PDB file of C-alpha atoms and ligand atoms in Angstrom:
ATOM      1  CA  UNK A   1     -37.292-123.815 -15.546  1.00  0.00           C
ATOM      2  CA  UNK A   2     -37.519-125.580 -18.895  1.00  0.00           C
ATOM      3  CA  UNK A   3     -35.581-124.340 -21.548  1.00  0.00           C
ATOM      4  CA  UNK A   4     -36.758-122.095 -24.441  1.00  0.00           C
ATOM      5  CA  UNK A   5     -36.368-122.374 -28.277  1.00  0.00           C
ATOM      6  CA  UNK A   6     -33.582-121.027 -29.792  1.00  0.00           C
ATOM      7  CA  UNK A   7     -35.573-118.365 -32.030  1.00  0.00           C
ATOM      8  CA  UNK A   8     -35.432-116.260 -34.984  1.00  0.00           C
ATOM      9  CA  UNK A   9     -36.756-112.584 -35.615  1.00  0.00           C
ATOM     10  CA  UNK A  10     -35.879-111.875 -39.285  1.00  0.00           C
ATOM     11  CA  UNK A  11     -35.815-108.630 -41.234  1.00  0.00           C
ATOM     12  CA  UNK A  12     -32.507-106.242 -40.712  1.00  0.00           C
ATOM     13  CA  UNK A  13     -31.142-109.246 -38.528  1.00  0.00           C
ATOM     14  CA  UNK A  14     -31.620-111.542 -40.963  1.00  0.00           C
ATOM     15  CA  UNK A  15     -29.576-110.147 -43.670  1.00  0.00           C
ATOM     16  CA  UNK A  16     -26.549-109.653 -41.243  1.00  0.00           C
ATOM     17  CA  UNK A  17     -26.928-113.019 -39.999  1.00  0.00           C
ATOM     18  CA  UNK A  18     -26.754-114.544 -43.462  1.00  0.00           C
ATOM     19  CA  UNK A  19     -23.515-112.221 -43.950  1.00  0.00           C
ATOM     20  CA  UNK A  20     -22.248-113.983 -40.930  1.00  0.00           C
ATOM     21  CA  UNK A  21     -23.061-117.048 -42.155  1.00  0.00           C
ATOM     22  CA  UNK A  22     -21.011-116.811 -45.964  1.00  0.00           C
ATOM     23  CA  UNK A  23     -21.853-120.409 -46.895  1.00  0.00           C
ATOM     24  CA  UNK A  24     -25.073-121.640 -48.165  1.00  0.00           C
ATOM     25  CA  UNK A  25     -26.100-125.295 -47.608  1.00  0.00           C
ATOM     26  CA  UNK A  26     -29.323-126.437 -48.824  1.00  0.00           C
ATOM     27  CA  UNK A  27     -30.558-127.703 -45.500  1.00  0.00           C
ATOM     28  CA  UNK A  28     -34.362-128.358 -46.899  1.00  0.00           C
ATOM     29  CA  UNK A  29     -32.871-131.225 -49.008  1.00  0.00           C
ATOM     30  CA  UNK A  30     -32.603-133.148 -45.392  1.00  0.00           C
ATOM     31  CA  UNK A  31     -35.633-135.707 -45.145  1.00  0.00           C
ATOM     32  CA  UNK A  32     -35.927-136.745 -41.371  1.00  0.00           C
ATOM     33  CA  UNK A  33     -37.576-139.983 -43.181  1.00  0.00           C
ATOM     34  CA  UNK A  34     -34.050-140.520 -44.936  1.00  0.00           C
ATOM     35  CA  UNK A  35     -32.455-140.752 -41.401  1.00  0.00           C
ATOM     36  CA  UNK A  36     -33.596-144.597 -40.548  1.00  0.00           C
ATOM     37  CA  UNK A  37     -36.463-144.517 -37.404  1.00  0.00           C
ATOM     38  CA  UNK A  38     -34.618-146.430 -34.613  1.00  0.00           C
ATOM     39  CA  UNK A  39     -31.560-143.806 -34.595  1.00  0.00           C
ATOM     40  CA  UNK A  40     -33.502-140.734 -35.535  1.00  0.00           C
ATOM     41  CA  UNK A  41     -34.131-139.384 -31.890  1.00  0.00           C
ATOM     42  CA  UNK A  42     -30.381-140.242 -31.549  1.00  0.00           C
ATOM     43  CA  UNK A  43     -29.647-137.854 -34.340  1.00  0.00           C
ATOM     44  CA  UNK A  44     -31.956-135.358 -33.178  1.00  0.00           C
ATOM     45  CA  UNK A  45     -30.557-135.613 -29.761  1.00  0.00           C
ATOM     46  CA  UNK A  46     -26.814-135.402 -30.690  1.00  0.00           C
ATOM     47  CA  UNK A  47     -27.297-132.466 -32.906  1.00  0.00           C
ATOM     48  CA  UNK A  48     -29.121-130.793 -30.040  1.00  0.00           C
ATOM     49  CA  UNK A  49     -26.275-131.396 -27.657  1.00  0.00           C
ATOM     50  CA  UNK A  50     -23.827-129.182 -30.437  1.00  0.00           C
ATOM     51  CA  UNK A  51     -26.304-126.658 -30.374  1.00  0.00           C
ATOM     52  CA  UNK A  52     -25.902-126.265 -26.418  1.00  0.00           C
ATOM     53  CA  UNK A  53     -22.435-126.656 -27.059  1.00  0.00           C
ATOM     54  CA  UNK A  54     -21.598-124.411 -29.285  1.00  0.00           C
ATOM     55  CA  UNK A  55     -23.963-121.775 -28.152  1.00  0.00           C
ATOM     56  CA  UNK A  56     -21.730-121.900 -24.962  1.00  0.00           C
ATOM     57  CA  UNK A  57     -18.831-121.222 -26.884  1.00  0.00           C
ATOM     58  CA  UNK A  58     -20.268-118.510 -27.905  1.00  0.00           C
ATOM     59  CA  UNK A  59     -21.196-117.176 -24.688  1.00  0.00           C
ATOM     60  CA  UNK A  60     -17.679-118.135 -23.244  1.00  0.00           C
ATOM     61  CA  UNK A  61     -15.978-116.783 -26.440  1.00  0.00           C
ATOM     62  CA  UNK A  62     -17.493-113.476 -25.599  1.00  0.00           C
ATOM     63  CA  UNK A  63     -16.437-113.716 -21.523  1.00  0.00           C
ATOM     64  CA  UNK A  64     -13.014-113.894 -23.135  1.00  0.00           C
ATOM     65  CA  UNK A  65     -13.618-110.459 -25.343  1.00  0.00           C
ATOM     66  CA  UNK A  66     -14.251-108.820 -22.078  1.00  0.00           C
ATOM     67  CA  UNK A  67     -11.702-110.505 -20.215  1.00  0.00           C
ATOM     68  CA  UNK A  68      -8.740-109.739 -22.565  1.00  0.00           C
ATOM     69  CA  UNK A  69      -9.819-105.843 -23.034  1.00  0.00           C
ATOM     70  CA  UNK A  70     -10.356-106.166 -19.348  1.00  0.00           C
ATOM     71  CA  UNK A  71      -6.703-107.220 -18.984  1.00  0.00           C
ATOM     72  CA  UNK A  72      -5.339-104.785 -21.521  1.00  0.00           C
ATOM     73  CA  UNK A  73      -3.970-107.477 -24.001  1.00  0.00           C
ATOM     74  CA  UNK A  74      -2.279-106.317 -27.368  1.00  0.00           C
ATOM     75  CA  UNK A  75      -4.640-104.986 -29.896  1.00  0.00           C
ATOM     76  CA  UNK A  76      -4.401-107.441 -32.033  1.00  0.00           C
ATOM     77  CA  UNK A  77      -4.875-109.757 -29.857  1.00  0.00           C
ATOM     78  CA  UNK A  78      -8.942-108.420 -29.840  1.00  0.00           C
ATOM     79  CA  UNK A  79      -9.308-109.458 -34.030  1.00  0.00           C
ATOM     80  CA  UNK A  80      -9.021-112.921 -33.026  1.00  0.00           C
ATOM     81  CA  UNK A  81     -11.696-113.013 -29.992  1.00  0.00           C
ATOM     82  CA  UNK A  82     -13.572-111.376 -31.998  1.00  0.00           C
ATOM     83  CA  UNK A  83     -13.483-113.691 -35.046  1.00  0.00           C
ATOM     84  CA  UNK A  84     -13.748-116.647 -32.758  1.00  0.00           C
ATOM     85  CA  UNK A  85     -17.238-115.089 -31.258  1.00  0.00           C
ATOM     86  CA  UNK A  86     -18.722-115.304 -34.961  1.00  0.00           C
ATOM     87  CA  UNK A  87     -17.326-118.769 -35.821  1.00  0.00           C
ATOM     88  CA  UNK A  88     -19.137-120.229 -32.812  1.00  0.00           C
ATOM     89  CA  UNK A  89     -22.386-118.012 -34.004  1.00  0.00           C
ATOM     90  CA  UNK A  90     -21.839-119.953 -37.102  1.00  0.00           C
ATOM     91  CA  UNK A  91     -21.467-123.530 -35.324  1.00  0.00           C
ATOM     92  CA  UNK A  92     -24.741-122.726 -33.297  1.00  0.00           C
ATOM     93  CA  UNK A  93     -26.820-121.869 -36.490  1.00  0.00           C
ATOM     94  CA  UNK A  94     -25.523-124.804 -38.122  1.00  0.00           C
ATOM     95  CA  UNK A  95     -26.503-127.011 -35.911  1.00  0.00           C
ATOM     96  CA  UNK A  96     -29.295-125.395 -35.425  1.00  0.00           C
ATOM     97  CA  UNK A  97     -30.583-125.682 -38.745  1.00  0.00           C
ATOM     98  CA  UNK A  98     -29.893-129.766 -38.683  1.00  0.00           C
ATOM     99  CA  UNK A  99     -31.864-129.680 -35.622  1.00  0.00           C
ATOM    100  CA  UNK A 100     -34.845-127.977 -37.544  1.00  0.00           C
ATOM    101  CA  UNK A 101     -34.030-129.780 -40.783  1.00  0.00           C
ATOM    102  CA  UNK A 102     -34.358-133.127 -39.311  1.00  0.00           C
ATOM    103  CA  UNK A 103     -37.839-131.928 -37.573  1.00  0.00           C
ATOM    104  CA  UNK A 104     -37.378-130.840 -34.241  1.00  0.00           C
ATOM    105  CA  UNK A 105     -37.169-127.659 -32.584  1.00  0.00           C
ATOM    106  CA  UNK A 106     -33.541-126.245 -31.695  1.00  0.00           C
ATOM    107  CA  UNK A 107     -33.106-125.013 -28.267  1.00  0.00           C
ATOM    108  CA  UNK A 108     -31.416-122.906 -25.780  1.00  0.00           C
ATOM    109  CA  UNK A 109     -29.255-124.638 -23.089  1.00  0.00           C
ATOM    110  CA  UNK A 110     -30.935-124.322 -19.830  1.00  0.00           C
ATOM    111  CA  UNK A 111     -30.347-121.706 -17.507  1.00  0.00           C
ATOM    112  CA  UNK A 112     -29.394-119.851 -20.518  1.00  0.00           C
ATOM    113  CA  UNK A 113     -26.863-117.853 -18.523  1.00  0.00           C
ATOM    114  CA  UNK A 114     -23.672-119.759 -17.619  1.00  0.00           C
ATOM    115  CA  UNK A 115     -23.712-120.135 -13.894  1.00  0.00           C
ATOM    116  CA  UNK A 116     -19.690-118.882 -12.905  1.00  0.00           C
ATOM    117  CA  UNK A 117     -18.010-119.193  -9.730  1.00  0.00           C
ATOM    118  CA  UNK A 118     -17.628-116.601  -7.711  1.00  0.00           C
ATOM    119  CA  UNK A 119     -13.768-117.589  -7.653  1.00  0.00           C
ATOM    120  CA  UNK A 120     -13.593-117.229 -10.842  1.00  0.00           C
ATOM    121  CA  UNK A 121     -15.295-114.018 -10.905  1.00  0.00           C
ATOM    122  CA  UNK A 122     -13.185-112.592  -8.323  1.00  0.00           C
ATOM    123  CA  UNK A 123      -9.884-113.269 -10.134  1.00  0.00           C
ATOM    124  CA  UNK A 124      -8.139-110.127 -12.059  1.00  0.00           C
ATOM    125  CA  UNK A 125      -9.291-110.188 -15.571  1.00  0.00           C
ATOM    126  CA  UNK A 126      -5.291-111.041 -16.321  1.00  0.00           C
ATOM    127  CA  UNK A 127      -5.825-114.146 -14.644  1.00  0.00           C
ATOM    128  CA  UNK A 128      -9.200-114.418 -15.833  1.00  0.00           C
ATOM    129  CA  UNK A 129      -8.152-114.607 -19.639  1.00  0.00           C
ATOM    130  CA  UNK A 130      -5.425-116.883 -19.106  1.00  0.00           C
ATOM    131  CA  UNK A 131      -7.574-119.405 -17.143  1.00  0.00           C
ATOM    132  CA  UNK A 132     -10.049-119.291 -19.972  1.00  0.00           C
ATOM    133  CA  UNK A 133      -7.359-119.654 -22.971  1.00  0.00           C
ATOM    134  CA  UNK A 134      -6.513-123.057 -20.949  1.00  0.00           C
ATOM    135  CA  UNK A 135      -9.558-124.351 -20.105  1.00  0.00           C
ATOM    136  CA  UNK A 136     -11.675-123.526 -23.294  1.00  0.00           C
ATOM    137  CA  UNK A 137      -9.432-122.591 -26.457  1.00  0.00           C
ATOM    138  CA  UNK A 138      -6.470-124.798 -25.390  1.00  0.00           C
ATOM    139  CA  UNK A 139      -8.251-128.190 -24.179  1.00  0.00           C
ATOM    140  CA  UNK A 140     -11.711-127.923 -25.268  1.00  0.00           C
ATOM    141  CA  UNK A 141     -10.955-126.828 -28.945  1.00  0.00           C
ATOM    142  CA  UNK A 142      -8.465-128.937 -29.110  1.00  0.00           C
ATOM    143  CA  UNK A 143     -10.419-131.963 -28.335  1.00  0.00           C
ATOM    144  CA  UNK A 144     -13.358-131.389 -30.128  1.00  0.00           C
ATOM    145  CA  UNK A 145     -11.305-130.434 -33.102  1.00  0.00           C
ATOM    146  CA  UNK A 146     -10.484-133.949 -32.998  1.00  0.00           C
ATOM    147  CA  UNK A 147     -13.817-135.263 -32.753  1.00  0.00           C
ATOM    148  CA  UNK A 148     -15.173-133.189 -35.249  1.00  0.00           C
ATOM    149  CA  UNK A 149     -11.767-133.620 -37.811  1.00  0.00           C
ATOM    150  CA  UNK A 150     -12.977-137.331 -37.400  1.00  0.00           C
ATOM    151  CA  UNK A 151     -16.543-137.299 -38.468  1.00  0.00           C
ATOM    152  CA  UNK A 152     -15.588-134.527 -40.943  1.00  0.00           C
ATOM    153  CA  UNK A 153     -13.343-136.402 -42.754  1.00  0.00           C
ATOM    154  CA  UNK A 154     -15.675-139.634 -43.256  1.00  0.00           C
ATOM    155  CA  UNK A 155     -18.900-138.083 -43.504  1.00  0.00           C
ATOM    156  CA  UNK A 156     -20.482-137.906 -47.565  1.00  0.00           C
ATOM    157  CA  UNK A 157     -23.286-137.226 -46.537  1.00  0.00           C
ATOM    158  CA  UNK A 158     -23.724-133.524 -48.372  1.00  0.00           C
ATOM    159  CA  UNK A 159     -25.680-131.582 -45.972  1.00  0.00           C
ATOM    160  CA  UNK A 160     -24.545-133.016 -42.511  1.00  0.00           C
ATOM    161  CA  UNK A 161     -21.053-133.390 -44.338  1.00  0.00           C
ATOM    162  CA  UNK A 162     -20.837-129.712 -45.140  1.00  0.00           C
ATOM    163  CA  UNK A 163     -21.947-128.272 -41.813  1.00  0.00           C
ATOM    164  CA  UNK A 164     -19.205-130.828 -40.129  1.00  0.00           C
ATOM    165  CA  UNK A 165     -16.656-129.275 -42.307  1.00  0.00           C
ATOM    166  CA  UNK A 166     -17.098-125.525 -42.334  1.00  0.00           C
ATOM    167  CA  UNK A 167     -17.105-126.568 -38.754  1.00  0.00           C
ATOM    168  CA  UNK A 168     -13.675-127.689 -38.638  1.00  0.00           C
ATOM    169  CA  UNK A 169     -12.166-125.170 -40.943  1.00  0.00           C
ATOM    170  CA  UNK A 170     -12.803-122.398 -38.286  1.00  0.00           C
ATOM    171  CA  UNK A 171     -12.063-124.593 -35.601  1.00  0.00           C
ATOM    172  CA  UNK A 172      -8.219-124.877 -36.392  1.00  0.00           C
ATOM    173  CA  UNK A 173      -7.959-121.334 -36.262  1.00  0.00           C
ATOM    174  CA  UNK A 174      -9.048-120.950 -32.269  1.00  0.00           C
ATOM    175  CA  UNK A 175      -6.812-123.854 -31.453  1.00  0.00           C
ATOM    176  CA  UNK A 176      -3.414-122.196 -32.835  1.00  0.00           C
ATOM    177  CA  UNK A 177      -5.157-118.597 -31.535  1.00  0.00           C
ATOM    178  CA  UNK A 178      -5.706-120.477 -27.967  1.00  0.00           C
ATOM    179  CA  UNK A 179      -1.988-122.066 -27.470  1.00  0.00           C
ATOM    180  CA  UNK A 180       0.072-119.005 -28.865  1.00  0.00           C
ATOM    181  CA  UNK A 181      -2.208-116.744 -26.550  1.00  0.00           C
ATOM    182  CA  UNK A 182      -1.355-118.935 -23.379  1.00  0.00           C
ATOM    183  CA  UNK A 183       2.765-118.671 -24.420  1.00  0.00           C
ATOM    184  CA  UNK A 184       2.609-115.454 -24.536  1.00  0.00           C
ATOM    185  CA  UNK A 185       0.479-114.578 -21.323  1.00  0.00           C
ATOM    186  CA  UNK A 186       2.311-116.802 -19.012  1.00  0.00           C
ATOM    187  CA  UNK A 187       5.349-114.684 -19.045  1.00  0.00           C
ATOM    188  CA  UNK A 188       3.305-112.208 -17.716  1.00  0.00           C
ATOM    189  CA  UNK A 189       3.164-114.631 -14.149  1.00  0.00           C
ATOM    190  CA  UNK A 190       5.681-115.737 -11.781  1.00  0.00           C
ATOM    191  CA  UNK A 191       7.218-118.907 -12.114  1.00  0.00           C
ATOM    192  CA  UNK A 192       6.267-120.217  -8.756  1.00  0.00           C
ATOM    193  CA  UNK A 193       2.246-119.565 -10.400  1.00  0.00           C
ATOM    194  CA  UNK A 194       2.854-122.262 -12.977  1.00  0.00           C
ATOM    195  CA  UNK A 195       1.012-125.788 -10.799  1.00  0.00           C
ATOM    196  CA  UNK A 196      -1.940-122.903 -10.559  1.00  0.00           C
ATOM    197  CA  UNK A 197      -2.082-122.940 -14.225  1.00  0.00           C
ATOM    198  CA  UNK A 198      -1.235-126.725 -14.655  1.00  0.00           C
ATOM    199  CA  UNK A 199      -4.133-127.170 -12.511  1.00  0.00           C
ATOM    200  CA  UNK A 200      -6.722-125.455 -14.679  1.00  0.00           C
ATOM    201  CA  UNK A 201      -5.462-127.533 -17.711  1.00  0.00           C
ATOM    202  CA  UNK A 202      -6.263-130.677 -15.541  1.00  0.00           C
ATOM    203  CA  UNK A 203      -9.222-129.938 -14.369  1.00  0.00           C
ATOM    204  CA  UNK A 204     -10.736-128.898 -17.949  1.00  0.00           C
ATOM    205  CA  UNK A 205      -9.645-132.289 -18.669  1.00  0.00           C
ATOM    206  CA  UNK A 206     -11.077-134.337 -16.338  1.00  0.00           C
ATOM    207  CA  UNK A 207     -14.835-134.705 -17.105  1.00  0.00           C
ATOM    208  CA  UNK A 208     -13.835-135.730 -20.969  1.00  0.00           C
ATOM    209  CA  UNK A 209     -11.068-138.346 -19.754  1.00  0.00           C
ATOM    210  CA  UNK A 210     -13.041-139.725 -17.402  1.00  0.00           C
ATOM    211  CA  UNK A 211     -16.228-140.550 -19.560  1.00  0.00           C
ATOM    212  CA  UNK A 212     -13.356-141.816 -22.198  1.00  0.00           C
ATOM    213  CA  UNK A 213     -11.196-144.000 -19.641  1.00  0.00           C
ATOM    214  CA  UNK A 214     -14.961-145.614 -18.721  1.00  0.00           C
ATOM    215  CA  UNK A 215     -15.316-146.479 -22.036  1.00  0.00           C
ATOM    216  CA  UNK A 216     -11.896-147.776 -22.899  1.00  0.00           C
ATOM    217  CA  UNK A 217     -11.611-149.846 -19.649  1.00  0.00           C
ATOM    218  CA  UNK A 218     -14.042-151.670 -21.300  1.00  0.00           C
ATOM    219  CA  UNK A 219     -12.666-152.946 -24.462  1.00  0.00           C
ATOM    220  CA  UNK A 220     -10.768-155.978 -24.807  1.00  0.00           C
ATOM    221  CA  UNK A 221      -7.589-155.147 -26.905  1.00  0.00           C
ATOM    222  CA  UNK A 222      -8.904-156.051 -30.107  1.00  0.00           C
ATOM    223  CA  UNK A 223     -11.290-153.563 -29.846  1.00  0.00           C
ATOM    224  CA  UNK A 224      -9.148-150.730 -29.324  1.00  0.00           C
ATOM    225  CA  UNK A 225      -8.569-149.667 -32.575  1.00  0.00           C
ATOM    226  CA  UNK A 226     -10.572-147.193 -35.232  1.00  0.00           C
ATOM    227  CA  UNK A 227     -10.756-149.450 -37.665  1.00  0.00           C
ATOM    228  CA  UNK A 228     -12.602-152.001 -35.183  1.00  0.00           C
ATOM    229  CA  UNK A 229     -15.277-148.977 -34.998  1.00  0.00           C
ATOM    230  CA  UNK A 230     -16.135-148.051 -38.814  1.00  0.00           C
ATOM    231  CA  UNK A 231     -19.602-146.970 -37.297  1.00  0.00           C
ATOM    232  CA  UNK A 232     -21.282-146.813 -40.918  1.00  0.00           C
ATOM    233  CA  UNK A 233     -24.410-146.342 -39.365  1.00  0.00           C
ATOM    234  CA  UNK A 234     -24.235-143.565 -37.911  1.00  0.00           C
ATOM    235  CA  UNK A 235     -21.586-141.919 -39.809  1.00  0.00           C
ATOM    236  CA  UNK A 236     -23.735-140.397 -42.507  1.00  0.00           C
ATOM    237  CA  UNK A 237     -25.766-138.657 -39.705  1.00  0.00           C
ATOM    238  CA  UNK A 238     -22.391-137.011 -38.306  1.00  0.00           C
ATOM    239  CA  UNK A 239     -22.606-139.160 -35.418  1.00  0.00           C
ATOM    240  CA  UNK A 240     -19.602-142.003 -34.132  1.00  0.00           C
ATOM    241  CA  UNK A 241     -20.232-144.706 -31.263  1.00  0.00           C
ATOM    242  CA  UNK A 242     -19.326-143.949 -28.141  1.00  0.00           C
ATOM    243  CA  UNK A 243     -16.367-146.470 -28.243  1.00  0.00           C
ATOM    244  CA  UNK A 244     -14.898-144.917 -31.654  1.00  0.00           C
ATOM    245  CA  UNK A 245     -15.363-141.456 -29.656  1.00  0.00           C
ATOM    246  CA  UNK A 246     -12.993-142.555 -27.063  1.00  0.00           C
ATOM    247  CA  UNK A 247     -10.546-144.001 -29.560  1.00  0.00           C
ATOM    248  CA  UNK A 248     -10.530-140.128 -30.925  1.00  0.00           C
ATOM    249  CA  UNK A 249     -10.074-138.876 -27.318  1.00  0.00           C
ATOM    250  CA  UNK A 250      -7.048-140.948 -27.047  1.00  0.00           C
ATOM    251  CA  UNK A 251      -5.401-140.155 -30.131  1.00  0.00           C
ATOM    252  CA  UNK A 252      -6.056-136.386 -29.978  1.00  0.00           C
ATOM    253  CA  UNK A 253      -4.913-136.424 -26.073  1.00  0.00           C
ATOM    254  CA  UNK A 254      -1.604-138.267 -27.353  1.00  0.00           C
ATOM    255  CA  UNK A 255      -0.737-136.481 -30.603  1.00  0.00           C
ATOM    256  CA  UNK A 256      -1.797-133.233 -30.547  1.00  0.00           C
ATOM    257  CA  UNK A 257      -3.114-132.416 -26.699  1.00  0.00           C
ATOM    258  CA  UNK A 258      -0.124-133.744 -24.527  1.00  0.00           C
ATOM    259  CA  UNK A 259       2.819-132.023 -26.928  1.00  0.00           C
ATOM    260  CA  UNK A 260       1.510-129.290 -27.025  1.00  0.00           C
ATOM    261  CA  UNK A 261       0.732-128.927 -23.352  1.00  0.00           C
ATOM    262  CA  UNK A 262       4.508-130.030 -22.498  1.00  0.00           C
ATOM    263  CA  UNK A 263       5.581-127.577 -25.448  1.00  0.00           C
ATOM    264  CA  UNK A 264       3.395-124.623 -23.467  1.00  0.00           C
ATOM    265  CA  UNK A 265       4.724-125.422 -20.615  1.00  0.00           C
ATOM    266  CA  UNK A 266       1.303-126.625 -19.088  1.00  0.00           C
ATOM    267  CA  UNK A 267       2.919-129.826 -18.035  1.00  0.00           C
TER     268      UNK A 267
HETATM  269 FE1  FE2 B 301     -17.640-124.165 -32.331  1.00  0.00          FE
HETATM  270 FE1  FE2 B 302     -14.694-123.371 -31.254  1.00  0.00          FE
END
């Protein structure tokens, strides 16, 4: 099947989708003829990879609502799931709209649905939660929190700049959500569970290391530094090279990732 367009309906949706929303940027003031020819499918491309991103999120943000209610968390655990469903909302309009700003048609990821394993499905919604705290809210946030902090903070470009940073400013939140929820819900296992857990957090990792070790095994040592990636190009556009992108995978892993996996517990 090929995918479908990410659509719009209007009328009473509308209005609550702009109250979701809260922040205005004038997307219309994006000219796809400002964004220079040879990168411009690039652009188009990369912002319709965060729309199938973050429209996952969304879906796996709201897997999460039903697994913690399933588990009978804390009530106030279910503010924060909930909050987190919207911010991703958010993240998939906005990059939604740069798709459609820069003039091509945003998307659905394709199969819509998220294909789960039946493992996973069989697990107690308990277990369920926890394994989804690791894998999504734990690593993923956490590393794409870096990527995005990045861009964010060397992007001036005013439109692509301001959707990169009302990105991040949500962002933070799911991170500190993510690693206080997994502290707390481990004491609810056996010790002797703990490698189980461990394991989840390495395999979330895996398919982002690997495409970043490929990369760095192939810079000399001069290379690998930021500043030997400035990426001016493509910065503007809310876009890095795929060599300054590994850089940030490093450092996040290192500084934020690793301590506060050890800290966790997690390894
Ligand atoms: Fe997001
Ligand atoms: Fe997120």
């Amino acid at each position: 099947m090929t995918s479908q367009p990410l659509r719009r309906t209007g009328g009473v949706f509308a209005e609550m989708h702009q109250a979701l929303m809260a922040i205005n940027i004038p997307f219309h003031q994006l000219d796809p003829t400002t964004v220079p020819s040879d990168i411009l499918g690039l652009v188009q491309a990369t912002w319709q990879q965060r729309v199938t991103t973050e429209y996952r999120s969304i879906q796996i943000m709201n897997r999460f609502m039903t697994e913690v209610l399933g588990a009978g968390d804390p009530l106030d655990v279910y503010a924060g799931a909930v909050d987190m469903i919207e911010d991703e909302i958010r993240h998939t309009a906005l990059c939604a709209e740069v798709v459609r700003a820069l003039g091509a048609q945003p998307m659905l990821p394709e199969p819509v649905v998220i294909p789960e394993s039946d493992a996973f499905l069989a697990m107690p919604m308990m277990h369920r939660a926890l394994a989804t705290a690791i894998s999504m809210l734990a690593v993923n946030e956490t590393l794409s929190c870096g990527f995005i902090e990045d861009l964010a903070a060397r992007c001036e470009h005013p439109i692509i700049g301001a959707v990169l940073k009302a990105t991040i400013e949500d962002e933070e939140g799911h991170e500190a959500f993510g690693w206080e929820y997994i502290r707390n819900s481990l004491k609810r296992f056996p010790d002797d569970s703990l490698p189980e857990w461990k394991a989840i957090a390495q395999q979330a990792l895996t398919a982002q290391r690997s495409q970043a070790m490929a990369v760095l095994n192939e810079m000399s040592p001069e290379e690998r530094t930021l500043d030997a990636w400035p990426d001016t190009d493509l910065i503007p556009w809310g876009l890095f090279s795929p060599q300054r992108q590994a850089l940030v995978y490093e450092k996040t892993y290192n500084e934020v990732l690793e301590p506060h996996m050890k800290d966790v517990g997690l390894l």
